[in-house]
Coordinates of C-alpha atoms and ligand atoms in Angstrom, one line a residue:
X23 CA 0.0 0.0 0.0
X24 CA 1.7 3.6 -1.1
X25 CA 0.9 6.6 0.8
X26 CA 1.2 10.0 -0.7
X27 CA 1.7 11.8 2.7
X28 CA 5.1 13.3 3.1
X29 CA 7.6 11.7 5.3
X30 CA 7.0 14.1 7.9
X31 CA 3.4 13.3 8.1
X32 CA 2.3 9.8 8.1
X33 CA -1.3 8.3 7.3
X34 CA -3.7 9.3 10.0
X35 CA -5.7 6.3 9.9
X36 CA -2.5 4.5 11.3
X37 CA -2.7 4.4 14.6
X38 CA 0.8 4.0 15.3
X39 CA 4.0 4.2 13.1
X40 CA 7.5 3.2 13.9
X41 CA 10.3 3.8 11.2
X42 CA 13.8 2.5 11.3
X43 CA 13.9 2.0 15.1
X44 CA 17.3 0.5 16.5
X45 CA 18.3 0.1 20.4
X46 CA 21.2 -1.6 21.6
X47 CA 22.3 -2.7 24.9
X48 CA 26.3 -2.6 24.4
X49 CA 26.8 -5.6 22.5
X50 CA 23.5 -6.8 21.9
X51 CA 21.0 -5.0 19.4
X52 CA 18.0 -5.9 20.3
X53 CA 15.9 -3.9 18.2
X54 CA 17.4 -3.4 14.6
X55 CA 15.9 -0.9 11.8
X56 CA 12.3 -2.0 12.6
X57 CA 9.4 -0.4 11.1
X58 CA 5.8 -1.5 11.9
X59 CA 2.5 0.0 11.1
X60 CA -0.4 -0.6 13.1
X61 CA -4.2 0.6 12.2
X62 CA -6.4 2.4 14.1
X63 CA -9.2 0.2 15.8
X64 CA -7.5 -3.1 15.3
X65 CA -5.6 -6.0 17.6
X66 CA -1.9 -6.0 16.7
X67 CA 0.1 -9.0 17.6
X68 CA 3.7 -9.0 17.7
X69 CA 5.4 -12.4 18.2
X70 CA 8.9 -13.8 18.5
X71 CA 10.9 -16.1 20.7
X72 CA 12.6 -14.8 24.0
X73 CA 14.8 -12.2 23.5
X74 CA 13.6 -11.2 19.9
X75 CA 13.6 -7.6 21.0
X76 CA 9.6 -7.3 22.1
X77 CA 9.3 -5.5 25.2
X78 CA 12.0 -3.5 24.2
X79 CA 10.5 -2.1 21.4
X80 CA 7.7 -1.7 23.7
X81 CA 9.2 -0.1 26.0
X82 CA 10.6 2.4 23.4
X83 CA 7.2 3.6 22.1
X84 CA 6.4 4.0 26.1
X85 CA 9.3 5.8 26.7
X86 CA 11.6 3.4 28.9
X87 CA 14.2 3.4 26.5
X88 CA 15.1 6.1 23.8
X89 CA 15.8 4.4 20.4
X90 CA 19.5 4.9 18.9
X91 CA 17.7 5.9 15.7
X92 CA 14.3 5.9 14.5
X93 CA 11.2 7.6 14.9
X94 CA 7.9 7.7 16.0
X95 CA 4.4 8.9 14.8
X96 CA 1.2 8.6 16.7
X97 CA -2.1 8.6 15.0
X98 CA 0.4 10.7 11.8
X99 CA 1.9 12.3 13.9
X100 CA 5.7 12.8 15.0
X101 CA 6.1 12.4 18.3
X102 CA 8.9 12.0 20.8
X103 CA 8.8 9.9 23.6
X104 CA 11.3 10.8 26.3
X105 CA 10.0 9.4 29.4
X106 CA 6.2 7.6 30.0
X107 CA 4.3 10.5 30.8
X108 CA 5.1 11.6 27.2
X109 CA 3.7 8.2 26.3
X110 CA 0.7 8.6 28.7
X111 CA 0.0 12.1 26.9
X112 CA 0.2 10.5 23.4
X113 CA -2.4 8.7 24.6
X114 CA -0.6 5.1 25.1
X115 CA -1.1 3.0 27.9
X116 CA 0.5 0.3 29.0
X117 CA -0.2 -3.5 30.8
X118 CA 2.7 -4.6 32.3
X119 CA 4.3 -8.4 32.4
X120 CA 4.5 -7.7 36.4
X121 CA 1.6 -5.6 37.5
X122 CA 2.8 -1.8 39.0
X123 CA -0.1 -1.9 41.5
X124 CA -0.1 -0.7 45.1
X125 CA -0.9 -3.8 47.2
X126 CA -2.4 -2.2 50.3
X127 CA -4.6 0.2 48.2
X128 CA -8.0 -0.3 47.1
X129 CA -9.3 -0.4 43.3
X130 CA -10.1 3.0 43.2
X131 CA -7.0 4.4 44.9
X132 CA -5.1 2.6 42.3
X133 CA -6.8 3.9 39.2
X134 CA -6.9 7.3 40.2
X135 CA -2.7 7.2 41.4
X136 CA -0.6 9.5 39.9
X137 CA -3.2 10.9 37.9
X138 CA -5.1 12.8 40.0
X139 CA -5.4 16.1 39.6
X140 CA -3.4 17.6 42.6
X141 CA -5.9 19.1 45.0
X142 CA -9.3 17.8 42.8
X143 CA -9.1 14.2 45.0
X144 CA -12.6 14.1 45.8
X145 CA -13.9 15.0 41.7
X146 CA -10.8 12.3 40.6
X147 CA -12.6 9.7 42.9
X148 CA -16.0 10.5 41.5
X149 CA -14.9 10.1 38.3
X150 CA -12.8 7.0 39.1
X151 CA -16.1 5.5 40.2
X152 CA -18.5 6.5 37.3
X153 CA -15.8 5.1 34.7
X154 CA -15.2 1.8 37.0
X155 CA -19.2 1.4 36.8
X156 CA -19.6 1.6 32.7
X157 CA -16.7 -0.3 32.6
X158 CA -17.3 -3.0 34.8
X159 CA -21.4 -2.5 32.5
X160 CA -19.7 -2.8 29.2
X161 CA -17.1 -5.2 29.6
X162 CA -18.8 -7.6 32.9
X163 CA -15.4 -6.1 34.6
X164 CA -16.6 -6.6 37.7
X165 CA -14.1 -5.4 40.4
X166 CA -15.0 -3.4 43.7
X167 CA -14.1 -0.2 43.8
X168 CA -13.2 -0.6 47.4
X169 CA -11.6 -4.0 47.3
X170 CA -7.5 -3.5 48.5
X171 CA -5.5 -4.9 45.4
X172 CA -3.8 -7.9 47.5
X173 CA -7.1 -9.6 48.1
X174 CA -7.5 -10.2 44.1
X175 CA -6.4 -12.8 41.8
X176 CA -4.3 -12.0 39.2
X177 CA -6.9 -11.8 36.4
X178 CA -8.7 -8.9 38.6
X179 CA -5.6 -7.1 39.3
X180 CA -5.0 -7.1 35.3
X181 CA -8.5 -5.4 34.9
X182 CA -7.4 -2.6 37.2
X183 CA -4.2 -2.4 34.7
X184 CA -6.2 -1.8 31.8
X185 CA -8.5 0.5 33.8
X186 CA -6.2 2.8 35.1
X187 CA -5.1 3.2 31.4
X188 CA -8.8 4.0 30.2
X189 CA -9.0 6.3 32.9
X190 CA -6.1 7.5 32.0
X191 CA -8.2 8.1 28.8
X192 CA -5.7 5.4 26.9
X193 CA -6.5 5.1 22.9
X194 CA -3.6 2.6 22.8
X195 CA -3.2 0.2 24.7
X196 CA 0.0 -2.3 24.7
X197 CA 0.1 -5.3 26.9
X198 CA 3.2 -7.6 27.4
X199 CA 2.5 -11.0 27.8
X200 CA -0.9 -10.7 29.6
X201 CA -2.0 -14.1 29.8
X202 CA 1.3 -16.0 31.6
X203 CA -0.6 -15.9 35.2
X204 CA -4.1 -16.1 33.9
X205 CA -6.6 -19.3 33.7
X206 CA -7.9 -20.4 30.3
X207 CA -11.1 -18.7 31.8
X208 CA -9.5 -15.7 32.9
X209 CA -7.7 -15.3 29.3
X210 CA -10.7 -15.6 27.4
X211 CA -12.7 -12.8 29.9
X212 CA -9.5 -10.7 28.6
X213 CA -9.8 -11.4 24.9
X214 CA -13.2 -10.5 25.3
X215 CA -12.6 -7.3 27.1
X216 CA -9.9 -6.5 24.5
X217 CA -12.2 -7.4 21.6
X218 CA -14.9 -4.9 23.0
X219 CA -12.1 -1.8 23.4
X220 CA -11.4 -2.5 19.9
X221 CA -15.0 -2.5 18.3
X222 CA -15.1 1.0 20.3
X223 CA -12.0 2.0 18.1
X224 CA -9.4 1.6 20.7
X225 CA -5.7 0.1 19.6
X226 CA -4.4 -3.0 20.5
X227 CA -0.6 -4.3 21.0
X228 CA -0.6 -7.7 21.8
X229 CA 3.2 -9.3 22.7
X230 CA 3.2 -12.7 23.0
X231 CA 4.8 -15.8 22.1
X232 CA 1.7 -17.9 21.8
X233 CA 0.6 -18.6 18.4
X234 CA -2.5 -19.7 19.5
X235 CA -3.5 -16.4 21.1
X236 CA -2.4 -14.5 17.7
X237 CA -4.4 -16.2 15.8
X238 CA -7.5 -16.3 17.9
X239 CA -7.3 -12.5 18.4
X240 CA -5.7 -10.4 16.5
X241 CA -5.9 -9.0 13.4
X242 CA -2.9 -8.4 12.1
X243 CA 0.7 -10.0 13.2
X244 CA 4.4 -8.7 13.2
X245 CA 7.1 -11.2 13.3
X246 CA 10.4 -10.3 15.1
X247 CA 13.2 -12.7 15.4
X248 CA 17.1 -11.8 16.8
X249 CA 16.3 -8.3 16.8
X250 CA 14.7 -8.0 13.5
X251 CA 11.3 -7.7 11.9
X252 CA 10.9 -10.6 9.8
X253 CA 7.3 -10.0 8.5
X254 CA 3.9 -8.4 8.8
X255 CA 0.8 -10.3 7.9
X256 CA -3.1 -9.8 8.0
X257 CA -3.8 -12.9 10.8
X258 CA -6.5 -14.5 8.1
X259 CA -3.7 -14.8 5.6
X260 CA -1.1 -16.9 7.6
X261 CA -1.1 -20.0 10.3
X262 CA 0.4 -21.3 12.9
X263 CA 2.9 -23.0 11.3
X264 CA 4.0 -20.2 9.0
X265 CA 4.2 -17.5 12.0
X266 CA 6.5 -20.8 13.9
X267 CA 9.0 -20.5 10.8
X268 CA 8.8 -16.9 10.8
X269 CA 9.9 -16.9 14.5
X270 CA 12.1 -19.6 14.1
X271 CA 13.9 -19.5 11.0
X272 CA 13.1 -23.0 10.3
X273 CA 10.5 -25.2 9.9
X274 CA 8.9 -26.4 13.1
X275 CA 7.1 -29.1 13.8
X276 CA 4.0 -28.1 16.2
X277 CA 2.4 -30.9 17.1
X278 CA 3.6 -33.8 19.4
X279 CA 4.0 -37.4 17.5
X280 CA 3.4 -39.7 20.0
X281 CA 1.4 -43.6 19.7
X282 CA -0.8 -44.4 22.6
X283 CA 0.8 -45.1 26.3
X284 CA 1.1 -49.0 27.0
X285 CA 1.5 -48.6 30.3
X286 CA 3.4 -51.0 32.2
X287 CA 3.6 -52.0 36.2
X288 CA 2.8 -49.0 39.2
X289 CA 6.3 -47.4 39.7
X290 CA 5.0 -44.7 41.9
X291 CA 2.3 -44.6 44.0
X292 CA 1.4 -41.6 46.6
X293 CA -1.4 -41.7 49.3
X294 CA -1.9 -38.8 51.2
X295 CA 0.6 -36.9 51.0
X296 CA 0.9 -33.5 52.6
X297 CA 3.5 -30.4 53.3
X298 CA 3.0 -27.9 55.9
X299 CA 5.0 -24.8 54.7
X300 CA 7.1 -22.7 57.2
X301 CA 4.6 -20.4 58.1
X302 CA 2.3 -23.5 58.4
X303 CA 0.2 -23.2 55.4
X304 CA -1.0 -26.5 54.1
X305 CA 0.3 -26.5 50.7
X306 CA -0.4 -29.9 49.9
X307 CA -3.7 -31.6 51.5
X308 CA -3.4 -35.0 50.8
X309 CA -2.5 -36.0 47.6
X310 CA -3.2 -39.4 45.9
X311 CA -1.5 -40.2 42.8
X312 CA -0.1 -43.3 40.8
X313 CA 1.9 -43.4 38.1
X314 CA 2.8 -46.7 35.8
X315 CA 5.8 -47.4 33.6
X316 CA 5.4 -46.1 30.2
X317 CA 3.2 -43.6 30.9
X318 CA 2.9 -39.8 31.5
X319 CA 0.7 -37.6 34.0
X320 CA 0.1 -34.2 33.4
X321 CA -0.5 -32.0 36.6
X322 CA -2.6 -29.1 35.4
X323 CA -3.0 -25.9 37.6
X324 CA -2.6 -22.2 37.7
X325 CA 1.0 -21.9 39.3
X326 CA 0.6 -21.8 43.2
X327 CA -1.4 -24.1 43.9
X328 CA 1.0 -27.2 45.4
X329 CA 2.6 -28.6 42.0
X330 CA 5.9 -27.3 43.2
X331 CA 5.7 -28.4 46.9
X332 CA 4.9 -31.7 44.9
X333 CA 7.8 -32.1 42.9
X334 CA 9.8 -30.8 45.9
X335 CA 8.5 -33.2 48.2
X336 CA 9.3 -36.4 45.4
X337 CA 12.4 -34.8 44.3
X338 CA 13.4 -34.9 48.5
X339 CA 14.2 -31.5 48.5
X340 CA 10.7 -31.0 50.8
X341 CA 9.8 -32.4 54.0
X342 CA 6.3 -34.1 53.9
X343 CA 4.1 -36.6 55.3
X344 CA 1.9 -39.6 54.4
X345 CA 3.3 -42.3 51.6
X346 CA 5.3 -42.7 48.8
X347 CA 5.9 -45.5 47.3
X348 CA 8.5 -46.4 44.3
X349 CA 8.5 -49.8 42.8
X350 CA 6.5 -51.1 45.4
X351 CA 8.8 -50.2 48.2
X352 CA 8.2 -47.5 50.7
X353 CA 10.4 -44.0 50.8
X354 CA 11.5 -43.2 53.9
X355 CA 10.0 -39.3 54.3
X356 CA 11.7 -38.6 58.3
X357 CA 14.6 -37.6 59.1
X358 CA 17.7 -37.6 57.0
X359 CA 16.7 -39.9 54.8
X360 CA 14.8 -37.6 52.7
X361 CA 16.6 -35.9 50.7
X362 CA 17.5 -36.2 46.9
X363 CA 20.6 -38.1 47.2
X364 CA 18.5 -40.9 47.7
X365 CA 16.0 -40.3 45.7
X366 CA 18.2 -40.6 43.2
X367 CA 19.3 -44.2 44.0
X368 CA 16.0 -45.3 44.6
X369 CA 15.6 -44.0 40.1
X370 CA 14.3 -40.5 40.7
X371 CA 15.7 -38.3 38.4
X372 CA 14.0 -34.9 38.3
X373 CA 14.1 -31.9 36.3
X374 CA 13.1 -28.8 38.4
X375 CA 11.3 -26.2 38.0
X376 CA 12.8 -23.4 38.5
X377 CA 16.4 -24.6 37.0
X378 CA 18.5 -21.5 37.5
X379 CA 18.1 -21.7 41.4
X380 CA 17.9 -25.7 41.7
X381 CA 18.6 -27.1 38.5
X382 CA 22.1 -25.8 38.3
X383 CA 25.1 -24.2 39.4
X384 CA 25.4 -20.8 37.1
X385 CA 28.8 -19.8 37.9
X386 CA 30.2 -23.8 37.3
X387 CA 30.6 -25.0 33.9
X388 CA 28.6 -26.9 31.9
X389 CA 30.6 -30.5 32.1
X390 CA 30.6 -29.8 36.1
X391 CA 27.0 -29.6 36.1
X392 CA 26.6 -32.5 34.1
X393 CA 28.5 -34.4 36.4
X394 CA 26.5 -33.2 39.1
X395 CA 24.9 -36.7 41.2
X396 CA 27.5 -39.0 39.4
X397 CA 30.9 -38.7 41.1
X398 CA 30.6 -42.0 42.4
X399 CA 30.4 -43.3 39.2
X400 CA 33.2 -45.8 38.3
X401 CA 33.5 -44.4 34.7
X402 CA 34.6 -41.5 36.2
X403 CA 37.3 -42.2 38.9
X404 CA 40.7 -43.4 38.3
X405 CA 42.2 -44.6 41.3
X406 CA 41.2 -41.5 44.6
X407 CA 40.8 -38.5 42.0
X408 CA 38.2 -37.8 39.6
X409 CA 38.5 -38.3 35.9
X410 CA 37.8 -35.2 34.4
X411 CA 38.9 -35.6 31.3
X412 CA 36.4 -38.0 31.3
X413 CA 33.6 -36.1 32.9
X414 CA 34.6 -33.7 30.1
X415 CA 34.2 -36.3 27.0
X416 CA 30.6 -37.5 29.0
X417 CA 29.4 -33.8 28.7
X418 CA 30.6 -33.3 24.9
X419 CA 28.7 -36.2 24.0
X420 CA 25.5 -35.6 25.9
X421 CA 25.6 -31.6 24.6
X422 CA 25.8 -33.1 21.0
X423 CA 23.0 -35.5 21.6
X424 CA 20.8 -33.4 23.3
X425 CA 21.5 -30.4 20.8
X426 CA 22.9 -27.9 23.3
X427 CA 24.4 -24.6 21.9
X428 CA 26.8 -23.8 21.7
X429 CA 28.4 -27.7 22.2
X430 CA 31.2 -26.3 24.9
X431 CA 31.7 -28.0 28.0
X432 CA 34.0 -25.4 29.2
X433 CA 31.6 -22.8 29.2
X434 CA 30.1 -21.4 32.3
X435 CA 26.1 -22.8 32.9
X436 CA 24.9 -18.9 33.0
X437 CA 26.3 -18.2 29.6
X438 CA 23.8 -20.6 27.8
X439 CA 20.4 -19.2 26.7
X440 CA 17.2 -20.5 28.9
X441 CA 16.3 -23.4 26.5
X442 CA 19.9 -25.0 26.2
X443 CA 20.3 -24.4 30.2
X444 CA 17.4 -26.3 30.2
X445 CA 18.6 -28.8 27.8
X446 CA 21.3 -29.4 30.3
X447 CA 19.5 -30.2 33.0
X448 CA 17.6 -32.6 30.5
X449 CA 20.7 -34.7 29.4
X450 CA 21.9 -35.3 32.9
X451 CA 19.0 -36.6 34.2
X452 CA 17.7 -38.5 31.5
X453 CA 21.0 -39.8 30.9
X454 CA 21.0 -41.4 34.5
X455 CA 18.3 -43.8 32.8
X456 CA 15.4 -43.2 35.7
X457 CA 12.4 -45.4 36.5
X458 CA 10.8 -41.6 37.4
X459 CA 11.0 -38.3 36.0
X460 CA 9.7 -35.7 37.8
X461 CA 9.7 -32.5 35.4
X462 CA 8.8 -29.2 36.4
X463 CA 7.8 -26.6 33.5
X464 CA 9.9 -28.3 31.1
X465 CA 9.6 -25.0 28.8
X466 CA 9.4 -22.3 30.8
X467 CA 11.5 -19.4 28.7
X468 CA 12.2 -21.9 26.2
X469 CA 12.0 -21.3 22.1
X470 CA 9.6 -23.2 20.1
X471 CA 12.5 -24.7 18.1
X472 CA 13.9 -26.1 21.6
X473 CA 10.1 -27.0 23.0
X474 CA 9.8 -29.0 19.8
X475 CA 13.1 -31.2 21.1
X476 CA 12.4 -31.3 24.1
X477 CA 9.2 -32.6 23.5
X478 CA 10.3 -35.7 21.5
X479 CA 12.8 -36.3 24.5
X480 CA 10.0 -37.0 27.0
X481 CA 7.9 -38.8 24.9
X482 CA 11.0 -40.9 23.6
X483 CA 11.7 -41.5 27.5
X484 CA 8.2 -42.6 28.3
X485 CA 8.5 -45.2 25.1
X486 CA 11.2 -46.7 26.8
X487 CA 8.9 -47.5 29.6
X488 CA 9.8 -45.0 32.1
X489 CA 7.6 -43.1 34.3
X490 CA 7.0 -39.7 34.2
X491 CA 5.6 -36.6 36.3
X492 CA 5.4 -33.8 34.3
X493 CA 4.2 -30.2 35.7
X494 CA 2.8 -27.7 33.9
X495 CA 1.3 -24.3 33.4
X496 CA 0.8 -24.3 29.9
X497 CA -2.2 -26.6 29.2
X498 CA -1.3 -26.8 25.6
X499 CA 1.5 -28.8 26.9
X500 CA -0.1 -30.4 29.2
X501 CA -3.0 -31.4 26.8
X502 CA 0.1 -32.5 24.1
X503 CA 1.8 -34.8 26.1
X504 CA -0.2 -36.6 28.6
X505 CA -1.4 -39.9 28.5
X506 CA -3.6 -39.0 31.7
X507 CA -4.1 -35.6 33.0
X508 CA -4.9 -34.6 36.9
X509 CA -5.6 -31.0 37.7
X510 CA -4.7 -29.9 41.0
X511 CA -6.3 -26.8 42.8
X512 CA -5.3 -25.4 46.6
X513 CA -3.3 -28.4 47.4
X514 CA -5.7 -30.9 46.0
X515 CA -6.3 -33.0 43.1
X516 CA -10.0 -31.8 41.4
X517 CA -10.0 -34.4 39.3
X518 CA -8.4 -37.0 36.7
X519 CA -9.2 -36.6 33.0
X520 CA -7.8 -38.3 29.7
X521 CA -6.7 -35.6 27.4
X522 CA -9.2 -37.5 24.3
X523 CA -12.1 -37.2 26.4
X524 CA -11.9 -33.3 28.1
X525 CA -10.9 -30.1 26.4
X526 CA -9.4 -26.6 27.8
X527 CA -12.8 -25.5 29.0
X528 CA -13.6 -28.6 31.6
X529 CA -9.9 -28.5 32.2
X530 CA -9.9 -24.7 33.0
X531 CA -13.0 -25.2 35.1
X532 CA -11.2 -27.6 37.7
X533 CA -8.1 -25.3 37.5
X534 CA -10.7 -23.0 39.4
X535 CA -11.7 -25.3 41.2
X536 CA -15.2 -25.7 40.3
X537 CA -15.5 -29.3 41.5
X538 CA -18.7 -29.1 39.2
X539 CA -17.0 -29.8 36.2
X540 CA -16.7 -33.1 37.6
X541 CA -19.9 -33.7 36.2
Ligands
LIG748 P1 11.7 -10.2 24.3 O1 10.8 -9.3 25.0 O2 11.3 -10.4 22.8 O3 11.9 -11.5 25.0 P2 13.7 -8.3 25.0 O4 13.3 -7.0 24.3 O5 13.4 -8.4 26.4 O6 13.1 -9.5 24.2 O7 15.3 -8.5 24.8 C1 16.0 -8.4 23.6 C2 17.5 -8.5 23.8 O8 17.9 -7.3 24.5 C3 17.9 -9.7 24.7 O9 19.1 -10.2 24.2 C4 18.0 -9.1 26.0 O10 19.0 -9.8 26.8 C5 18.6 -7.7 25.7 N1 18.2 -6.7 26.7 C6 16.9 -6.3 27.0 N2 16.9 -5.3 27.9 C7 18.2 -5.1 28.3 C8 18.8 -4.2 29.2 N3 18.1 -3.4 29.9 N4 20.2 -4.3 29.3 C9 20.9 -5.2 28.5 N5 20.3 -6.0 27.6 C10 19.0 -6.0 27.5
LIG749 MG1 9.6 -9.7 26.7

């Protein structure tokens, strides 16, 4: 499409135009010569792997950063961006990753921060109010007024976010990853408020790395991969797997091949397990699970709700109480005797969650991590010292296998990306050839070239007959690998589904726990 407008002046029916934007951070450009054009009234999606450059161009146009170069044009017109009140005045408003509410303040107080109008407190709350009220009319956001931030859920706390932009009288509004911490329920509620902003003619930036969400809401898509802008599309006119090569660089293979689960004997079996946390919270009230050979449960659940007291307590890195039970004998849970050394010996291997705090050792390098749990191992002792020449072939040939880049053993665990420190943590403890493996967010910050690996890696584990535990906040992983699914809710197990026979919305339910969808 040509436009006859001089350079100066863009087209006023765009919304938002960036030219030739660049930003870099010392060595790394994150955002290179990237132009974008985004039309009034519409959903915008911009996608691309972690550290693609999003939320730094983001925060550009809300004037975190200033660009090395480029420029900006709101609604056709230049406009510089020095600091976010600029932004705010320009009419942009922004929904952050990590929400920039005051926790002890109510609704109202939070709307109206920072924008009220010096001495005018009691007109600002009056307004506040009426806008709160049509809002909550138009868009079913219904949120007290008078309700103190900390005693709502994260999908409430994001409707005072968008509100205190529209009160902020917002005709753009950008919004960084929005549904990480919601429910499938809570995410759909937010499409729907997002849909209805946009039918009034409001602006929509959507950054996330979900193709599913792109293509469910928005109407048009950028692409940004290493810094770049690799394409802009009308969402009608591309898919899923298009926007993955986009992103990727290659083609990627989104679906999970996997044959049905022949499960084989019980390898572990849990009755009533509990943990009482330090400030003696009940975080887990009495779990029952079992798990066979060969097969894979899913545990479903908004984060927070006992998986990881779960995996800690299995992994023997948490102290509980009640029974487990692994290949029919019992695990001693008191005293010194729980702790992961011996799970490991007993064939628990486990994957953590959160794998830069328990998953490895940042400042050691990558063939001493990988030899983390084996120094007892004949293969690499010679005589009283350790072989580490050995230990240092081991990790080449498990960093080949398992696809880790760069292939360096040498190199320190924190200099590897979040997918291939994950990848890591993978090879070593599949490599110990586990009857159990307990794996916590398997993806978390990883590319959807690396998901796609480490996808086949579990399900190749499970086909050699190998039990796993796998924990997950993203359902669409959940849903792709499981052979059984259990969705667990305030320390408790709703309920057991098999992926054939349930679907995100009965899933999403007992995520909420609405026992009701046990119907
Ligand atoms: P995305 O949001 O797509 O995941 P970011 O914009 O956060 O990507 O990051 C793009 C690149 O810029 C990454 O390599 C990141 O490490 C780097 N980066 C982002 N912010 C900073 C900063 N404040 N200082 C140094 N490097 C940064
Ligand atoms: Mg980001």
């Amino acid at each position: 499409m040509s436009r006859a407008a001089p350079r100066d002046e863009g087209d006023a029916a765009l919304a938002i135009e960036l030219r030739g934007i660049s930003k870099s951070f010392g060595p790394v450009q994150a955002n290179r010569d990237i132009s974008i054009e985004v039309r009034r009234g519409t959903i915008h999606g911009i996608i691309g792997e972690n550290g693609a450059g999003k939320s730094t161009l983001m925060s550009i146009l809300y004037g975190f950063y200033r660009a090395d170069a480029g420029e900006i044009l709101i609604g056709g017109r230049r406009t510089e961006i020095p600091d976010s009140q600029a932004a705010i005045d320009a009419g942009i408003g922004m929904v952050f990753q990590h929400f920039k509410l005051v926790e002890n303040f109510t609704v109202l107080e939070n709307v109206i921060l920072g924008a009220e109008d010096g001495r005018l407190l009691k007109p600002s709350l009056a307004k506040a109010r009426r806008l709160l009220k049509q809002l909550a009319d138009d868009y079913e956001m219904d949120v007290d007024p008078e309700a103190v931030i900390e005693e709502l859920g994260v999908g409430q706390q994001q409707r005072v976010e968008i509100l205190k932009a529209l009160y902020r009288e917002a005709d753009i509004l950008i919004l960084d990853e929005p549904t990480g911490v919601l429910t499938p329920a809570e995410a759909d509620h937010l499409f729907r408020i997002l849909r209805g902003l946009r039918d009034e003619g409001k602006t929509i930036i959507l950054i996330t790395h979900k193709l599913r969400e792109i293509m469910e809401i928005t109407d048009s898509v950028s692409v940004m991969r290493r810094g770049e802008m690799t394409a802009t599309v009308p969402t009608a006119e591309t898919s899923p797997e298009e926007l993955a090569e986009l992103m990727v660089g290659r083609k990627v293979l989104l679906r999970v091949d996997k044959a049905p689960a022949r499960p084989g004997d019980v390898v572990l079996e849990v009755r009533d397990l509990r943990v009482v946390d330090e400030q003696k919270v009940e975080r887990l009230r009495g779990i029952d699970l079992t798990i066979r050979a060969g097969e894979i449960l899913g545990i479903a659940g908004v984060s927070g709700n006992g998986q990881s007291e779960l995996l800690e307590v299995l992994g023997g890195y948490a102290n509980g109480t009640g029974s487990i039970r692994m290949n029919g004998q019992e695990i001693d849970l008191t005293g010194t005797a729980s702790d992961a050394r011996t799970r490991r010996a007993r064939g628990i291997a486990h994957v953590p969650e959160d794998r830069q705090r328990e998953g490895l050792v940042m400042d050691y390098r990558a063939w001493e991590n990988v030899a983390f749990g084996y120094h007892s191992d004949p293969r690499f002792s010679s005589g009283l010292f350790m072989d580490h020449a050995a230990m240092r072939a081991d990790c080449d040939d498990k960093m080949r296998r398992f696809d880790v880049r760069p292939p360096d053993p040498t190199l320190a665990a924190k200099n590897f990306s979040g997918g291939n420190q994950q990848k890591i943590v993978l090879a070593r403890e599949i490599e110990r050839n586990p009857d159990l493996l307990l794996i916590g967010q398997p993806t978390r910050g990883v590319d959807i070239g690396a998901i796609e690996f480490i996808h086949e890696q579990i399900v190749a584990l499970r086909d050699q007959g190998k039990a796993i535990l796998l924990v997950s906040v993203e359902l669409d992983e959940i849903m792709a690998l499981s052979d059984r699914i259990a969705v667990m809710f305030d320390g408790r197990i709703m309920g057991e589904r098999l992926p054939g026979e349930t679907d995100q919305r009965e899933l999403g339910l007992l995520m909420a726990g609405m026992a009701g969808a046990a119907a």
